[in-house]
Amino acid sequence: MSRIPSYPFRVIVIKKSVGNAPPQTETHNYAGLAGAITYRDTALRRPNTKRVEIHVVIDESTPSYRD
């Protein structure tokens, strides 16, 4: 049975590598698209941000995204 999640919008921020360390990834969940877009814009202004993605989780059984 599918269930719609309460926070369907996922913002994934991939940060630039520092030295030999792999890139760090942070994930934030939002109830509305407007909040996700606002956080995306904030993350894009940071100098250590490499990439920002917004995903929509349509079902709680959807596997989480891994880079």
PDB file of C-alpha atoms in Angstrom:
ATOM      1  CA  MET A   1       0.000   0.000   0.000  1.00  0.00           C
ATOM      2  CA  SER A   2       1.369   3.421  -0.871  1.00  0.00           C
ATOM      3  CA  ARG A   3       1.408   6.355   1.525  1.00  0.00           C
ATOM      4  CA  ILE A   4       2.036   9.964   0.607  1.00  0.00           C
ATOM      5  CA  PRO A   5       4.825  11.337   2.823  1.00  0.00           C
ATOM      6  CA  SER A   6       4.210  14.436   4.936  1.00  0.00           C
ATOM      7  CA  TYR A   7       7.452  15.987   3.612  1.00  0.00           C
ATOM      8  CA  PRO A   8       7.497  15.019  -0.077  1.00  0.00           C
ATOM      9  CA  PHE A   9      10.114  17.511  -1.292  1.00  0.00           C
ATOM     10  CA  ARG A  10      13.738  16.532  -0.711  1.00  0.00           C
ATOM     11  CA  VAL A  11      16.611  18.977  -1.278  1.00  0.00           C
ATOM     12  CA  ILE A  12      19.982  17.280  -1.731  1.00  0.00           C
ATOM     13  CA  VAL A  13      23.063  19.488  -1.426  1.00  0.00           C
ATOM     14  CA  ILE A  14      26.412  18.119  -2.613  1.00  0.00           C
ATOM     15  CA  LYS A  15      29.344  20.115  -1.263  1.00  0.00           C
ATOM     16  CA  LYS A  16      32.760  20.487  -2.894  1.00  0.00           C
ATOM     17  CA  SER A  17      35.538  18.108  -1.883  1.00  0.00           C
ATOM     18  CA  VAL A  18      38.086  19.311   0.659  1.00  0.00           C
ATOM     19  CA  GLY A  19      41.503  17.723   0.274  1.00  0.00           C
ATOM     20  CA  ASN A  20      41.272  13.957  -0.183  1.00  0.00           C
ATOM     21  CA  ALA A  21      37.873  13.684   1.500  1.00  0.00           C
ATOM     22  CA  PRO A  22      34.905  12.722  -0.675  1.00  0.00           C
ATOM     23  CA  PRO A  23      32.168  15.309  -1.309  1.00  0.00           C
ATOM     24  CA  GLN A  24      29.751  15.718   1.605  1.00  0.00           C
ATOM     25  CA  THR A  25      26.015  15.346   1.027  1.00  0.00           C
ATOM     26  CA  GLU A  26      23.258  16.865   3.136  1.00  0.00           C
ATOM     27  CA  THR A  27      19.534  16.224   2.786  1.00  0.00           C
ATOM     28  CA  HIS A  28      16.631  18.433   3.884  1.00  0.00           C
ATOM     29  CA  ASN A  29      12.927  17.592   3.605  1.00  0.00           C
ATOM     30  CA  TYR A  30      10.111  20.097   3.056  1.00  0.00           C
ATOM     31  CA  ALA A  31       6.334  19.927   3.028  1.00  0.00           C
ATOM     32  CA  GLY A  32       5.982  22.444   0.183  1.00  0.00           C
ATOM     33  CA  LEU A  33       7.800  23.208  -3.033  1.00  0.00           C
ATOM     34  CA  ALA A  34       8.198  26.882  -2.071  1.00  0.00           C
ATOM     35  CA  GLY A  35      10.271  25.953   1.000  1.00  0.00           C
ATOM     36  CA  ALA A  36      12.433  23.585  -1.039  1.00  0.00           C
ATOM     37  CA  ILE A  37      13.108  26.246  -3.669  1.00  0.00           C
ATOM     38  CA  THR A  38      13.956  28.834  -1.009  1.00  0.00           C
ATOM     39  CA  TYR A  39      16.486  26.485   0.599  1.00  0.00           C
ATOM     40  CA  ARG A  40      17.918  25.607  -2.829  1.00  0.00           C
ATOM     41  CA  ASP A  41      18.512  29.298  -3.554  1.00  0.00           C
ATOM     42  CA  THR A  42      20.236  29.719  -0.169  1.00  0.00           C
ATOM     43  CA  ALA A  43      22.453  26.682  -0.720  1.00  0.00           C
ATOM     44  CA  LEU A  44      23.458  27.853  -4.200  1.00  0.00           C
ATOM     45  CA  ARG A  45      24.834  31.098  -2.728  1.00  0.00           C
ATOM     46  CA  ARG A  46      27.315  29.228  -0.520  1.00  0.00           C
ATOM     47  CA  PRO A  47      30.852  29.036  -1.923  1.00  0.00           C
ATOM     48  CA  ASN A  48      31.293  25.359  -0.967  1.00  0.00           C
ATOM     49  CA  THR A  49      28.188  24.103  -2.830  1.00  0.00           C
ATOM     50  CA  LYS A  50      28.863  21.938  -5.852  1.00  0.00           C
ATOM     51  CA  ARG A  51      25.334  20.867  -6.813  1.00  0.00           C
ATOM     52  CA  VAL A  52      21.759  21.146  -5.497  1.00  0.00           C
ATOM     53  CA  GLU A  53      18.899  18.876  -6.506  1.00  0.00           C
ATOM     54  CA  ILE A  54      15.196  18.888  -5.621  1.00  0.00           C
ATOM     55  CA  HIS A  55      13.431  15.512  -5.639  1.00  0.00           C
ATOM     56  CA  VAL A  56       9.760  14.735  -5.130  1.00  0.00           C
ATOM     57  CA  VAL A  57       9.056  11.606  -3.095  1.00  0.00           C
ATOM     58  CA  ILE A  58       5.725  10.308  -4.341  1.00  0.00           C
ATOM     59  CA  ASP A  59       5.552   7.293  -2.044  1.00  0.00           C
ATOM     60  CA  GLU A  60       7.198   6.506   1.298  1.00  0.00           C
ATOM     61  CA  SER A  61       8.421   3.210  -0.146  1.00  0.00           C
ATOM     62  CA  THR A  62      10.446   5.102  -2.787  1.00  0.00           C
ATOM     63  CA  PRO A  63      14.160   4.411  -2.178  1.00  0.00           C
ATOM     64  CA  SER A  64      16.186   7.391  -1.027  1.00  0.00           C
ATOM     65  CA  TYR A  65      18.524   8.934  -3.568  1.00  0.00           C
ATOM     66  CA  ARG A  66      22.227   8.205  -3.199  1.00  0.00           C
ATOM     67  CA  ASP A  67      24.894   9.850  -5.340  1.00  0.00           C
TER      68      ASP A  67
END
